[in-house]
Short mmCIF file of C-alpha atoms in Angstrom, two decimals:
data_model
loop_
_atom_site.label_atom_id
_atom_site.label_comp_id
_atom_site.label_asym_id
_atom_site.label_seq_id
_atom_site.Cartn_x
_atom_site.Cartn_y
_atom_site.Cartn_z
CA UNK A 1 -0.09 -0.48 0.34
CA UNK A 2 2.72 2.83 0.50
CA UNK A 3 3.09 4.67 -1.87
CA UNK A 4 6.75 6.22 -2.33
CA UNK A 5 6.64 10.27 -2.75
CA UNK A 6 7.76 10.94 -5.93
CA UNK A 7 10.28 11.96 -7.39
CA UNK A 8 10.91 15.79 -6.66
CA UNK A 9 12.95 18.63 -8.53
CA UNK A 10 14.84 20.90 -5.67
CA UNK A 11 12.36 23.40 -6.12
CA UNK A 12 8.93 20.89 -5.43
CA UNK A 13 8.45 22.48 -2.22
CA UNK A 14 9.93 25.72 -3.36
CA UNK A 15 8.10 28.93 -1.36
CA UNK A 16 5.82 30.95 -3.65
CA UNK A 17 7.44 34.47 -4.38
CA UNK A 18 5.75 37.64 -4.07
CA UNK A 19 6.43 40.14 -6.83
CA UNK A 20 4.50 42.66 -6.31
CA UNK A 21 2.32 43.24 -3.03
CA UNK A 22 -0.94 45.80 -2.74
CA UNK A 23 -2.95 47.02 0.20
CA UNK A 24 -6.59 46.73 -0.34
CA UNK A 25 -8.38 47.22 2.30
CA UNK A 26 -7.43 49.02 5.41
CA UNK A 27 -9.39 49.51 8.56
CA UNK A 28 -7.05 49.63 11.44
CA UNK A 29 -6.26 48.29 13.56
CA UNK A 30 -8.85 45.27 12.81
CA UNK A 31 -7.82 44.47 9.24
CA UNK A 32 -6.55 44.62 6.27
CA UNK A 33 -6.07 42.73 3.09
CA UNK A 34 -3.67 42.63 0.83
CA UNK A 35 -3.47 41.63 -3.04
CA UNK A 36 -0.07 39.51 -4.02
CA UNK A 37 1.12 39.03 -6.97
CA UNK A 38 3.40 35.62 -6.97
CA UNK A 39 4.74 33.74 -9.17
CA UNK A 40 5.30 30.05 -8.66
CA UNK A 41 8.20 27.50 -8.82
CA UNK A 42 7.71 26.61 -11.75
CA UNK A 43 6.68 30.01 -12.82
CA UNK A 44 3.46 30.08 -13.75
CA UNK A 45 1.99 33.41 -12.10
CA UNK A 46 -0.97 34.55 -10.07
CA UNK A 47 -2.07 37.73 -10.35
CA UNK A 48 -4.72 37.72 -7.95
CA UNK A 49 -3.53 35.96 -4.47
CA UNK A 50 -4.83 37.54 -0.89
CA UNK A 51 -3.58 37.90 2.53
CA UNK A 52 -5.99 38.53 5.18
CA UNK A 53 -3.96 40.39 7.97
CA UNK A 54 -5.59 40.03 11.41
CA UNK A 55 -4.15 40.69 15.07
CA UNK A 56 -2.78 37.73 16.88
CA UNK A 57 -5.06 36.67 19.08
CA UNK A 58 -5.37 33.57 21.94
CA UNK A 59 -7.31 30.79 22.83
CA UNK A 60 -7.12 29.08 26.35
CA UNK A 61 -8.00 25.78 27.90
CA UNK A 62 -8.14 26.59 31.54
CA UNK A 63 -9.57 23.60 34.68
CA UNK A 64 -10.10 24.79 38.13
CA UNK A 65 -8.51 23.31 41.06
CA UNK A 66 -11.47 20.56 41.66
CA UNK A 67 -11.29 19.82 37.78
CA UNK A 68 -13.97 22.22 36.10
CA UNK A 69 -13.26 24.25 32.23
CA UNK A 70 -13.81 27.49 32.36
CA UNK A 71 -16.35 27.94 29.74
CA UNK A 72 -17.86 30.85 28.27
CA UNK A 73 -21.47 31.02 26.60
CA UNK A 74 -22.20 33.91 24.49
CA UNK A 75 -23.28 35.45 20.98
CA UNK A 76 -20.86 35.54 18.95
CA UNK A 77 -21.12 37.15 15.20
CA UNK A 78 -19.16 35.75 13.74
CA UNK A 79 -21.50 31.99 14.41
CA UNK A 80 -24.55 33.67 14.27
CA UNK A 81 -25.90 32.20 17.59
CA UNK A 82 -25.73 31.73 20.79
CA UNK A 83 -22.65 28.72 21.24
CA UNK A 84 -19.90 27.95 23.68
CA UNK A 85 -16.59 29.22 23.24
CA UNK A 86 -13.08 29.14 25.13
CA UNK A 87 -11.70 32.17 27.28
CA UNK A 88 -10.07 34.26 24.76
CA UNK A 89 -8.81 36.87 22.82
CA UNK A 90 -6.31 39.11 20.64
CA UNK A 91 -2.83 39.67 20.88
CA UNK A 92 -2.11 43.41 21.93
CA UNK A 93 0.69 44.52 19.50
CA UNK A 94 4.05 43.30 21.43
CA UNK A 95 2.18 41.31 23.71
CA UNK A 96 3.72 37.78 24.51
CA UNK A 97 0.87 35.63 23.52
CA UNK A 98 1.75 33.91 26.81
CA UNK A 99 0.95 37.41 28.52
CA UNK A 100 -2.03 38.62 26.41
CA UNK A 101 -3.94 34.82 27.74
CA UNK A 102 -3.29 35.70 30.71
CA UNK A 103 -4.22 38.76 30.63
CA UNK A 104 -7.34 37.36 28.93
CA UNK A 105 -7.90 34.63 31.03
CA UNK A 106 -8.27 37.47 34.15
CA UNK A 107 -10.15 40.54 32.41
CA UNK A 108 -12.58 38.08 31.22
CA UNK A 109 -13.57 35.72 33.63
CA UNK A 110 -11.78 36.43 36.58
CA UNK A 111 -9.79 33.47 36.93
CA UNK A 112 -5.79 32.88 37.19
CA UNK A 113 -4.23 29.63 36.66
CA UNK A 114 -1.25 28.14 36.53
CA UNK A 115 0.97 25.22 35.23
CA UNK A 116 0.93 27.16 31.98
CA UNK A 117 1.35 24.89 28.79
CA UNK A 118 1.90 25.80 25.17
CA UNK A 119 -1.24 23.75 22.62
CA UNK A 120 0.68 24.97 19.68
CA UNK A 121 -0.01 28.24 17.45
CA UNK A 122 -2.03 27.61 14.25
CA UNK A 123 -2.58 30.25 11.23
CA UNK A 124 -6.57 29.81 10.54
CA UNK A 125 -6.39 29.75 7.02
CA UNK A 126 -3.51 27.68 4.93
CA UNK A 127 -4.21 29.96 1.74
CA UNK A 128 -4.48 33.80 3.59
CA UNK A 129 -3.45 33.62 6.74
CA UNK A 130 -6.13 35.91 8.62
CA UNK A 131 -4.02 35.92 11.75
CA UNK A 132 -2.06 33.50 14.13
CA UNK A 133 -3.37 31.54 17.16
CA UNK A 134 -1.67 30.49 20.34
CA UNK A 135 -3.40 27.35 22.21
CA UNK A 136 -2.73 27.29 25.24
CA UNK A 137 -3.79 25.03 28.35
CA UNK A 138 -3.88 25.80 32.40
CA UNK A 139 -4.69 24.16 35.42
CA UNK A 140 -5.45 24.93 38.66
CA UNK A 141 -7.86 28.03 37.81
CA UNK A 142 -8.66 30.32 40.87
CA UNK A 143 -11.07 32.81 40.90
CA UNK A 144 -9.90 35.92 41.97
CA UNK A 145 -12.75 39.06 40.70
CA UNK A 146 -15.67 39.97 38.75
CA UNK A 147 -14.29 39.39 34.95
CA UNK A 148 -14.67 43.05 32.91
CA UNK A 149 -13.66 42.13 29.39
CA UNK A 150 -14.78 45.66 27.72
CA UNK A 151 -15.57 43.37 24.91
CA UNK A 152 -18.79 43.67 23.03
CA UNK A 153 -20.39 40.33 23.89
CA UNK A 154 -22.52 39.75 27.15
CA UNK A 155 -20.05 36.88 28.35
CA UNK A 156 -21.69 33.95 30.87
CA UNK A 157 -19.32 32.13 32.32
CA UNK A 158 -19.81 28.16 32.99
CA UNK A 159 -18.01 25.52 34.89
CA UNK A 160 -18.47 22.64 33.33
CA UNK A 161 -16.80 18.84 33.78
CA UNK A 162 -14.73 17.24 31.04
CA UNK A 163 -17.92 14.87 30.58
CA UNK A 164 -20.22 17.49 29.53
CA UNK A 165 -17.11 19.65 27.78
CA UNK A 166 -16.70 16.44 25.37
CA UNK A 167 -20.47 15.85 25.31
CA UNK A 168 -21.07 19.70 23.43
CA UNK A 169 -18.30 18.51 21.02
CA UNK A 170 -19.70 16.07 19.87
CA UNK A 171 -23.18 17.54 19.95
CA UNK A 172 -21.27 20.34 17.85
CA UNK A 173 -21.68 23.32 20.58
CA UNK A 174 -18.97 24.03 19.86
CA UNK A 175 -18.91 26.65 16.72
CA UNK A 176 -15.57 27.35 15.75
CA UNK A 177 -12.06 26.14 14.90
CA UNK A 178 -9.82 27.44 17.50
CA UNK A 179 -11.78 26.90 20.81
CA UNK A 180 -12.48 22.68 19.57
CA UNK A 181 -9.09 22.87 18.65
CA UNK A 182 -7.75 23.83 22.03
CA UNK A 183 -10.71 21.34 23.29
CA UNK A 184 -9.02 18.58 21.48
CA UNK A 185 -5.52 18.75 21.70
CA UNK A 186 -5.57 20.05 25.64
CA UNK A 187 -7.94 16.41 26.36
CA UNK A 188 -6.00 14.13 24.11
CA UNK A 189 -4.25 11.35 25.86
CA UNK A 190 -1.34 11.57 22.96
CA UNK A 191 -0.96 14.29 23.08
CA UNK A 192 -1.59 15.73 26.80
CA UNK A 193 2.62 15.82 26.67
CA UNK A 194 5.34 17.47 24.81
CA UNK A 195 7.39 14.67 22.49
CA UNK B 1 -15.35 27.23 43.80
CA UNK B 2 -18.71 27.21 41.48
CA UNK B 3 -20.01 30.78 40.06
CA UNK B 4 -23.76 30.76 39.51
CA UNK B 5 -24.29 32.49 36.31
CA UNK B 6 -25.03 36.28 36.80
CA UNK B 7 -29.21 36.57 36.25
CA UNK B 8 -29.34 37.57 32.89
CA UNK B 9 -32.12 40.15 31.42
CA UNK B 10 -33.58 38.49 28.72
CA UNK B 11 -31.96 40.01 26.24
CA UNK B 12 -29.00 38.90 27.07
CA UNK B 13 -27.55 36.47 24.72
CA UNK B 14 -29.92 37.75 21.81
CA UNK B 15 -28.18 38.36 18.29
CA UNK B 16 -26.99 41.15 17.50
CA UNK B 17 -28.50 43.55 15.12
CA UNK B 18 -26.83 44.51 11.44
CA UNK B 19 -28.48 48.06 10.33
CA UNK B 20 -26.72 48.39 7.51
CA UNK B 21 -24.00 46.72 5.45
CA UNK B 22 -21.38 47.77 2.32
CA UNK B 23 -19.11 46.06 0.91
CA UNK B 24 -16.03 46.71 1.14
CA UNK B 25 -14.36 44.72 -1.58
CA UNK B 26 -15.21 41.97 -3.92
CA UNK B 27 -13.05 39.61 -5.63
CA UNK B 28 -14.85 36.51 -6.79
CA UNK B 29 -15.37 34.56 -6.26
CA UNK B 30 -12.34 34.06 -3.83
CA UNK B 31 -13.20 36.87 -1.56
CA UNK B 32 -15.42 39.51 -0.85
CA UNK B 33 -15.30 41.78 2.53
CA UNK B 34 -18.24 43.79 4.41
CA UNK B 35 -18.48 46.75 7.19
CA UNK B 36 -20.99 46.82 9.05
CA UNK B 37 -23.15 48.52 11.66
CA UNK B 38 -24.86 46.76 14.12
CA UNK B 39 -26.42 47.26 17.15
CA UNK B 40 -25.87 45.52 20.14
CA UNK B 41 -28.74 44.41 22.46
CA UNK B 42 -28.15 47.28 24.91
CA UNK B 43 -28.58 49.44 22.69
CA UNK B 44 -24.90 50.76 21.47
CA UNK B 45 -24.22 51.16 18.47
CA UNK B 46 -20.52 49.48 16.27
CA UNK B 47 -20.14 51.79 13.05
CA UNK B 48 -17.16 49.92 12.09
CA UNK B 49 -17.41 45.68 12.40
CA UNK B 50 -16.98 43.72 9.26
CA UNK B 51 -17.10 40.68 7.67
CA UNK B 52 -15.01 38.32 5.62
CA UNK B 53 -16.99 36.36 3.34
CA UNK B 54 -15.06 32.54 1.41
CA UNK B 55 -15.66 29.52 0.68
CA UNK B 56 -16.78 26.95 3.03
CA UNK B 57 -13.73 24.17 2.91
CA UNK B 58 -13.81 20.54 3.46
CA UNK B 59 -11.19 18.36 5.45
CA UNK B 60 -10.49 15.16 6.01
CA UNK B 61 -8.48 12.38 8.56
CA UNK B 62 -8.75 9.50 6.04
CA UNK B 63 -6.62 5.93 6.98
CA UNK B 64 -5.75 3.14 5.12
CA UNK B 65 -6.83 0.14 5.33
CA UNK B 66 -3.57 -0.94 7.55
CA UNK B 67 -4.40 2.02 9.75
CA UNK B 68 -2.14 5.14 8.30
CA UNK B 69 -3.16 8.32 7.59
CA UNK B 70 -3.03 9.98 4.09
CA UNK B 71 -0.75 13.20 5.05
CA UNK B 72 0.28 15.94 3.00
CA UNK B 73 3.59 17.93 2.43
CA UNK B 74 3.92 20.97 0.52
CA UNK B 75 4.46 24.93 0.99
CA UNK B 76 1.24 26.80 1.79
CA UNK B 77 1.53 30.41 1.09
CA UNK B 78 -0.75 31.41 3.97
CA UNK B 79 1.83 29.59 7.15
CA UNK B 80 4.96 31.30 4.69
CA UNK B 81 6.47 27.33 4.70
CA UNK B 82 6.29 24.07 3.97
CA UNK B 83 4.17 22.43 6.44
CA UNK B 84 2.21 19.17 6.36
CA UNK B 85 -1.85 19.35 6.11
CA UNK B 86 -4.36 17.09 5.42
CA UNK B 87 -5.90 16.83 2.22
CA UNK B 88 -8.46 18.95 1.63
CA UNK B 89 -10.41 21.60 -0.62
CA UNK B 90 -12.81 23.77 -0.95
CA UNK B 91 -16.75 23.14 -0.94
CA UNK B 92 -17.74 24.02 -4.85
CA UNK B 93 -21.23 26.21 -4.83
CA UNK B 94 -24.37 23.69 -4.09
CA UNK B 95 -22.20 20.72 -3.58
CA UNK B 96 -23.20 18.63 -0.30
CA UNK B 97 -19.85 19.25 2.09
CA UNK B 98 -18.96 15.52 2.07
CA UNK B 99 -19.84 15.16 -1.47
CA UNK B 100 -16.93 17.18 -2.61
CA UNK B 101 -15.31 16.30 0.63
CA UNK B 102 -14.76 12.54 -1.22
CA UNK B 103 -13.99 14.34 -4.78
CA UNK B 104 -11.37 15.88 -2.92
CA UNK B 105 -9.68 13.10 -1.50
CA UNK B 106 -9.68 11.73 -5.00
CA UNK B 107 -8.74 15.18 -6.80
CA UNK B 108 -5.98 15.50 -4.41
CA UNK B 109 -4.65 12.12 -3.45
CA UNK B 110 -5.91 9.81 -5.32
CA UNK B 111 -7.45 8.11 -2.57
CA UNK B 112 -11.12 6.53 -2.47
CA UNK B 113 -11.97 5.88 0.83
CA UNK B 114 -15.45 3.93 3.06
CA UNK B 115 -17.14 4.66 6.57
CA UNK B 116 -17.57 8.71 6.12
CA UNK B 117 -17.97 10.25 9.60
CA UNK B 118 -18.83 14.24 10.65
CA UNK B 119 -16.02 15.66 12.84
CA UNK B 120 -18.48 18.58 12.97
CA UNK B 121 -18.38 21.67 11.61
CA UNK B 122 -16.70 25.54 12.38
CA UNK B 123 -15.88 28.93 11.46
CA UNK B 124 -12.32 30.05 11.03
CA UNK B 125 -13.27 33.31 13.17
CA UNK B 126 -15.66 33.92 15.71
CA UNK B 127 -15.36 37.19 15.37
CA UNK B 128 -15.90 37.63 11.31
CA UNK B 129 -16.65 34.62 10.01
CA UNK B 130 -13.82 33.51 7.18
CA UNK B 131 -15.92 30.35 6.34
CA UNK B 132 -17.12 27.12 7.92
CA UNK B 133 -15.13 23.33 7.21
CA UNK B 134 -16.69 20.74 7.22
CA UNK B 135 -13.98 17.80 8.93
CA UNK B 136 -14.82 14.48 7.86
CA UNK B 137 -12.72 11.43 9.33
CA UNK B 138 -12.54 8.15 6.65
CA UNK B 139 -11.15 4.57 7.26
CA UNK B 140 -9.88 1.92 4.38
CA UNK B 141 -8.64 4.01 2.71
CA UNK B 142 -7.47 2.42 -0.78
CA UNK B 143 -5.80 4.56 -3.57
CA UNK B 144 -7.19 4.23 -7.29
CA UNK B 145 -5.31 6.33 -9.65
CA UNK B 146 -2.80 9.09 -9.98
CA UNK B 147 -3.83 12.38 -8.05
CA UNK B 148 -4.73 15.62 -10.72
CA UNK B 149 -5.76 18.14 -7.98
CA UNK B 150 -5.67 21.86 -9.93
CA UNK B 151 -4.03 22.65 -6.70
CA UNK B 152 -1.26 25.96 -7.16
CA UNK B 153 1.30 23.87 -5.60
CA UNK B 154 2.68 21.62 -5.49
CA UNK B 155 1.44 18.28 -3.08
CA UNK B 156 4.07 15.24 -1.79
CA UNK B 157 1.76 12.10 -0.65
CA UNK B 158 2.67 10.20 3.08
CA UNK B 159 1.54 7.94 4.76
CA UNK B 160 2.14 8.28 8.56
CA UNK B 161 1.05 6.04 11.55
CA UNK B 162 -0.67 7.79 13.64
CA UNK B 163 2.35 8.05 16.17
CA UNK B 164 4.67 9.30 13.78
CA UNK B 165 0.82 11.64 13.21
CA UNK B 166 0.97 12.32 16.64
CA UNK B 167 4.34 13.12 16.89
CA UNK B 168 4.58 15.53 14.30
CA UNK B 169 1.55 17.44 16.12
CA UNK B 170 3.30 17.59 19.05
CA UNK B 171 5.98 19.12 17.15
CA UNK B 172 3.58 22.31 16.24
CA UNK B 173 4.94 20.97 12.00
CA UNK B 174 0.75 21.06 11.66
CA UNK B 175 0.39 24.33 11.55
CA UNK B 176 -3.12 25.44 10.83
CA UNK B 177 -5.63 25.31 12.89
CA UNK B 178 -7.93 23.38 10.85
CA UNK B 179 -5.38 20.48 10.04
CA UNK B 180 -4.90 20.12 13.47
CA UNK B 181 -8.84 19.97 14.90
CA UNK B 182 -9.37 17.50 12.16
CA UNK B 183 -6.46 15.20 13.90
CA UNK B 184 -6.99 15.37 17.23
CA UNK B 185 -11.30 14.99 16.89
CA UNK B 186 -10.51 11.64 14.82
CA UNK B 187 -8.27 10.43 16.89
CA UNK B 188 -9.54 11.73 20.86
CA UNK B 189 -10.86 8.17 22.27
CA UNK B 190 -13.60 10.38 23.95
CA UNK B 191 -15.16 11.79 20.59
CA UNK B 192 -14.40 8.81 18.87
CA UNK B 193 -18.27 7.86 18.82
CA UNK B 194 -21.15 10.05 18.79
CA UNK B 195 -23.24 10.87 21.78
#
């Protein structure tokens, strides 16, 4: 069954060359859009390849001292419905993503947590990039103050057992890629420890 | 430790009202961008909320008859580097996402698979939407023909054991949210069966 990889020329995996780039829309600090002219490794030209620039963000899978997961329930306009989410937020310019995650957790939920570990960082869109999400897990969270997120959304804080959260994932009640990725990565027995 | 949800007014989780919408960029069929004026449930107005419209896509976690995972290695311009990916592609207008997934799998890798199941569908960006990704798992894949993706990328097909793929995830070699989400969801022992 094993199919050997094809005999590849040296430039088979070469990076694409951006010949020209032109900003076609900008609304700082939220979003800008760029139109790129690309030269592929085989010489072909692509005239209208886009790049979406959005701020980086953090997403946090946080468990309390008694093993409940800090989950949010809110209307999200990108989903167009009320959905379960994890705590998360934009990384400020120049801010370390982990520091941003800890700041956002406190602002959004009132919790402080320990034992932070990275679940990796990932781009939203493999073609147009969008933004990079930094995913974290943390434990032993304690509630230390009233939340004050400053977000546009009204956020309800829930403390779910892992079993309740897994059932919500199976029912597709978490409707955003980065949130479900953080949940599945943080609770995956084969991915729980570094390689 | 348990914090009860706040006493919420009836409109606490109400949907946002789009008062006005204006297209600010369009490049069909790839992308369009919309600027929305929003009325929040508490009456506040938001003047510049964006919506990114991109085509939906499918991502497929596919195992062969001998339990290897069909993985791709390619330069992805959104990542800006060579990265491991899963098979995936845009859903054609009006196409069922599962049919699109099966079509793309064949075109991109030359494999046909059985026992398809949904891993859920998810928006890329909880605020601005981007697009919806439909994630699937399938088994008992067999190689039936030479691939012919028509994609801009040069795609190298790899057949990895689950252990090799898990190690790649731990090393953050899968750099795209929807791909790592599909891997973690498909191989998660608590998420492998429907609720």
